[in-house]
Short mmCIF file of C-alpha atoms in Angstrom, two decimals:
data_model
loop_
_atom_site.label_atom_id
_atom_site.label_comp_id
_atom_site.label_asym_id
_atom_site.label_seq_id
_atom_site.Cartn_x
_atom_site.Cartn_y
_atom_site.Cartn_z
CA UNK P 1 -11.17 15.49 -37.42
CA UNK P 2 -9.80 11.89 -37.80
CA UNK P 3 -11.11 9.34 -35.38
CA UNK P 4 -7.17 9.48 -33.34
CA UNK P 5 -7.75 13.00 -33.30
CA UNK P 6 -11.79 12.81 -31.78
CA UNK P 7 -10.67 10.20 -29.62
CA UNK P 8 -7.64 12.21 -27.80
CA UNK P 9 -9.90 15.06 -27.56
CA UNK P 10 -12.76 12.98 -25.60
CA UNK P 11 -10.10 11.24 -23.80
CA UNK P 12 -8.63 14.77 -22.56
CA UNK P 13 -11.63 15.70 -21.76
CA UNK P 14 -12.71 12.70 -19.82
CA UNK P 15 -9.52 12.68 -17.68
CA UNK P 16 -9.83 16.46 -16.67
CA UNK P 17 -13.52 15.95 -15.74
CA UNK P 18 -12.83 13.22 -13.40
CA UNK P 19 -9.86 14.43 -12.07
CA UNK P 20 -12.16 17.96 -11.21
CA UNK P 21 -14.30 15.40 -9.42
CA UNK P 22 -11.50 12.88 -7.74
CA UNK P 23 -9.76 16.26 -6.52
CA UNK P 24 -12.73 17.37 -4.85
CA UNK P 25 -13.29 14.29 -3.04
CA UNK P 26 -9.67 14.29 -2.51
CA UNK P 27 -9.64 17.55 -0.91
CA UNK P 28 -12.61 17.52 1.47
CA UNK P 29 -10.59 14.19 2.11
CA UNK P 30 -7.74 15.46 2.68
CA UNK P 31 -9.13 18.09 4.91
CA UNK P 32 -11.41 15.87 7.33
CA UNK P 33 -7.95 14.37 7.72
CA UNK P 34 -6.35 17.45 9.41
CA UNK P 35 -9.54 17.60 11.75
CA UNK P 36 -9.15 13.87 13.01
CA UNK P 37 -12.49 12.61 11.42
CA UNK P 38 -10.38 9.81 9.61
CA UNK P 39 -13.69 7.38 9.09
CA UNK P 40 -15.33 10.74 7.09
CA UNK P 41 -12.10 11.02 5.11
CA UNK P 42 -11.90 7.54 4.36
CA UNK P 43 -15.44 8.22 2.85
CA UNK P 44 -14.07 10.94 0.48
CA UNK P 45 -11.14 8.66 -1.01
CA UNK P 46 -13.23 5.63 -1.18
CA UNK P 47 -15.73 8.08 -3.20
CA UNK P 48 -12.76 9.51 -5.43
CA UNK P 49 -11.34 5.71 -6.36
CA UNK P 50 -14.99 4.77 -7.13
CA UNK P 51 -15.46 7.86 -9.55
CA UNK P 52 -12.18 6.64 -11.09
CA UNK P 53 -12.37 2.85 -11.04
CA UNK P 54 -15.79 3.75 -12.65
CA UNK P 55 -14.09 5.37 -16.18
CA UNK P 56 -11.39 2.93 -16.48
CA UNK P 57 -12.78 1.16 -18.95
CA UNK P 58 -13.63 4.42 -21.50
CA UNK P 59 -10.02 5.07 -21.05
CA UNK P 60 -8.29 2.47 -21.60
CA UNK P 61 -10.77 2.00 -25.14
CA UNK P 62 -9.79 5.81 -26.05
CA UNK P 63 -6.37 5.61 -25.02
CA UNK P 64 -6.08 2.87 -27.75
CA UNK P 65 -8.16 4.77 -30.37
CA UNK P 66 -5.81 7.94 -29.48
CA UNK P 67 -2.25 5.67 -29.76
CA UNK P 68 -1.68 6.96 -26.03
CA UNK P 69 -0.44 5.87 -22.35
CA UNK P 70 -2.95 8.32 -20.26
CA UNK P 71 -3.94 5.37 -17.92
CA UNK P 72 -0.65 4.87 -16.49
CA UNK P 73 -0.25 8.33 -15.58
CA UNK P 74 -4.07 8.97 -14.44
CA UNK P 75 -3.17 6.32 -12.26
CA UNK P 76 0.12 7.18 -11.01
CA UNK P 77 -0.98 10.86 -10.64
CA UNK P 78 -4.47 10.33 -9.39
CA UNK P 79 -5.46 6.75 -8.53
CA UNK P 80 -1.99 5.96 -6.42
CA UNK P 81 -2.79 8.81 -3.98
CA UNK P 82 -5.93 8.24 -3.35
CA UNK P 83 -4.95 5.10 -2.31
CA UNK P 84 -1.83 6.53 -0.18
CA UNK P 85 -4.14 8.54 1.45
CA UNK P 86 -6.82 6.21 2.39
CA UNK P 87 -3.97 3.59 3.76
CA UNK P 88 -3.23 6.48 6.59
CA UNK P 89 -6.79 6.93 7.26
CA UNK P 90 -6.82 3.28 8.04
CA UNK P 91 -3.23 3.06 9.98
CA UNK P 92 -4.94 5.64 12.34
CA UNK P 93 -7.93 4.20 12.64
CA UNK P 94 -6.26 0.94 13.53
CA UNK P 95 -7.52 -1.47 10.54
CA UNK P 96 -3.81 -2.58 9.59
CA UNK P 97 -4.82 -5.19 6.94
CA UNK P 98 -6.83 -2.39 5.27
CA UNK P 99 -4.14 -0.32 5.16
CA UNK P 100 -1.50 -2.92 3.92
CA UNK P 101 -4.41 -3.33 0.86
CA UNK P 102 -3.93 0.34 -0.15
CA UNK P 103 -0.25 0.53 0.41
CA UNK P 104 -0.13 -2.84 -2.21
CA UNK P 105 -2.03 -0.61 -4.83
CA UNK P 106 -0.47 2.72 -4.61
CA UNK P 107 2.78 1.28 -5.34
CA UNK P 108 1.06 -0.85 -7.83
CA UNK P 109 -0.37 1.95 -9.97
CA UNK P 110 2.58 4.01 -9.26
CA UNK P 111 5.64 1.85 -8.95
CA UNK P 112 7.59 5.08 -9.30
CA UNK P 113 6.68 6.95 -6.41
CA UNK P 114 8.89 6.61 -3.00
CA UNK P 115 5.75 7.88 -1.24
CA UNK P 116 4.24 4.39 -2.19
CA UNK P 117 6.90 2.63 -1.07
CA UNK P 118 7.09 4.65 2.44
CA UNK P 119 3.33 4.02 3.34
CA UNK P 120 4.14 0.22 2.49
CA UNK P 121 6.79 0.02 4.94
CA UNK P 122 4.48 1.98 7.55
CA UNK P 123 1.86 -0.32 6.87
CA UNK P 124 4.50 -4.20 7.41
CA UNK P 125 6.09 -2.36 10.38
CA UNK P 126 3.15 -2.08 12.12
CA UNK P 127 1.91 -5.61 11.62
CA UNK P 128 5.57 -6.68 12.59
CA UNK P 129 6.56 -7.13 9.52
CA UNK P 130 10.19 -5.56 9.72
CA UNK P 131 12.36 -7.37 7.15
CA UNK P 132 9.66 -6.33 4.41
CA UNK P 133 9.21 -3.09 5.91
CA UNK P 134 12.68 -2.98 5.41
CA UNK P 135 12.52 -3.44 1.92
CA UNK P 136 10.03 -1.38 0.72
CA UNK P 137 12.02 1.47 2.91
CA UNK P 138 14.95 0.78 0.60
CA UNK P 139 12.92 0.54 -2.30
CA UNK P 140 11.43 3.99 -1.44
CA UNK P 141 14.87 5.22 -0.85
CA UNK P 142 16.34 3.76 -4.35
CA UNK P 143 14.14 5.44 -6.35
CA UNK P 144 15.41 8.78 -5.37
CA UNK P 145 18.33 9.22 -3.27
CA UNK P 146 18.46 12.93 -3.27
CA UNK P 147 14.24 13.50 -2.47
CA UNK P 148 13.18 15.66 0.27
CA UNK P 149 12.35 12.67 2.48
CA UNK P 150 15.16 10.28 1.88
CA UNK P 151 16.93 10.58 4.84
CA UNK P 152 14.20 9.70 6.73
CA UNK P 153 13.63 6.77 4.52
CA UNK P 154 17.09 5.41 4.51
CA UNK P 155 16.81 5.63 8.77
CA UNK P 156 13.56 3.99 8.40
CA UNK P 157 15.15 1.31 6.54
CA UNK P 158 18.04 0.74 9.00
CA UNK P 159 15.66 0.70 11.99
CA UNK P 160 13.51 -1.79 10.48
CA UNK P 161 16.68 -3.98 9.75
CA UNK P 162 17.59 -4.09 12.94
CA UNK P 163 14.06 -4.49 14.30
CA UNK P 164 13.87 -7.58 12.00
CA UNK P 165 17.31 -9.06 13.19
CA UNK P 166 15.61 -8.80 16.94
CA UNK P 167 12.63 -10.44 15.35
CA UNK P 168 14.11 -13.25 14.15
CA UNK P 169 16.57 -13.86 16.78
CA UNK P 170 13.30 -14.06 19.10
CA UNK P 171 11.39 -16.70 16.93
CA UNK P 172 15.06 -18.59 16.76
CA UNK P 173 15.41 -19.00 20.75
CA UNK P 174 11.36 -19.53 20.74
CA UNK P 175 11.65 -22.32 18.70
CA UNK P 176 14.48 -23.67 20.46
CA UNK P 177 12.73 -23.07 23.82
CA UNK P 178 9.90 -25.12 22.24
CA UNK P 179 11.33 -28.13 20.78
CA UNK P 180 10.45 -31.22 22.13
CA UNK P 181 12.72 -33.21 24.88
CA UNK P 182 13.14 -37.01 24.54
CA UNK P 183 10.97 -39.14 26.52
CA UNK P 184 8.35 -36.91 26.61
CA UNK P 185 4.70 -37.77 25.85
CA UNK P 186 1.81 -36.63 23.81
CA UNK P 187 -1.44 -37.60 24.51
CA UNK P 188 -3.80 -37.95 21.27
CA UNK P 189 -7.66 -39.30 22.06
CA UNK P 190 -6.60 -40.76 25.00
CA UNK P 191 -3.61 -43.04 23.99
CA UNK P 192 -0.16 -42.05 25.34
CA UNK P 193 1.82 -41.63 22.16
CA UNK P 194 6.37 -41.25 22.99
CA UNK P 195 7.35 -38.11 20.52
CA UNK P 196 10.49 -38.91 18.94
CA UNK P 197 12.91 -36.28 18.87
CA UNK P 198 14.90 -35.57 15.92
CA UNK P 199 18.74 -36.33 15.84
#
């Protein structure tokens, strides 16, 4: 064997070990899930990114001894939805800017994948983020129109438009609400100060 050829061959079998071993996780994850215990199945992703973050490196060296792309895909096939998965553990246990993490890196290592996108846009609606929910909705939806979930995602989209109109209409007529009048007076460290109010 040539060192290209000993090098794919390790590399293969590097990337079906730890996929075995990410699946696993990702499974009992996955199942705790279904049963509500989302802290347990947050576990069991965390576990599977670890085992995965933790070969990177050999990868990425083989990958360049073997002339090939196989990061990219182990991480659009395997790393992404771990990460996908986890961000819904945290959405139902509440932590939002947790979630929002994981959304940001499954669509980073799989900028592809409209299921990415859609857990983004979960993830800024729920922090009130509509206008960018918005857009990753559409972004989700772009990437392929005819999916099985695309009609959902293209409602999603419109509903967070129109959420994010209301939005910004509020913070418009809040900030008019609070402008200051003429005449009026601030006090800083005890010295009455006149606010001048802009033409």
């Amino acid at each position: 064997k040539n060192a290209k050829e000993s090098a794919h061959a390790e590399l293969m079998n590097l990337i079906q070990d730890i996929k075995e071993k990410c699946n696993d996780f990702k499974n009992k994850g996955n199942s705790l899930f279904k049963d509500g215990k989302y802290e347990d199945a947050l576990e069991m992703y965390a576990l599977a990114i670890k085992e995965a973050s933790a070969v990177e490196k050999r990868i990425l060296e083989l990958s360049a001894k073997a002339g090939e792309e196989s990061k990219k895909e182990m991480e659009a096939d395997l790393i992404a939805p771990l990460y996908a998965n986890r961000c819904m553990c945290y959405m139902k246990l509440e932590q939002l800017q947790d979630a929002h993490f994981d959304a940001e890196n499954a669509c980073r290592f799989a900028p592809d994948w409209p299921k990415a996108k859609y857990r983004l846009g979960q993830c800024l609606s729920a922090l009130d983020r509509h206008a960018e929910a918005a857009q990753a909705y559409w972004d989700g939806y772009q990437l392929d129109p005819k999916q099985a979930g695309a009609s959902a995602m293209l409602k999603l989209f419109k509903s967070s438009v129109a959420m994010g109109k209301r939005q910004a209409k509020a913070e418009k007529e809040k900030e008019k609400h609070n402008k200051p009048k003429s005449g009026i007076v601030a006090y800083d460290h005890k010295v009455a100060v006149e606010v001048p109010v802009p033409g």
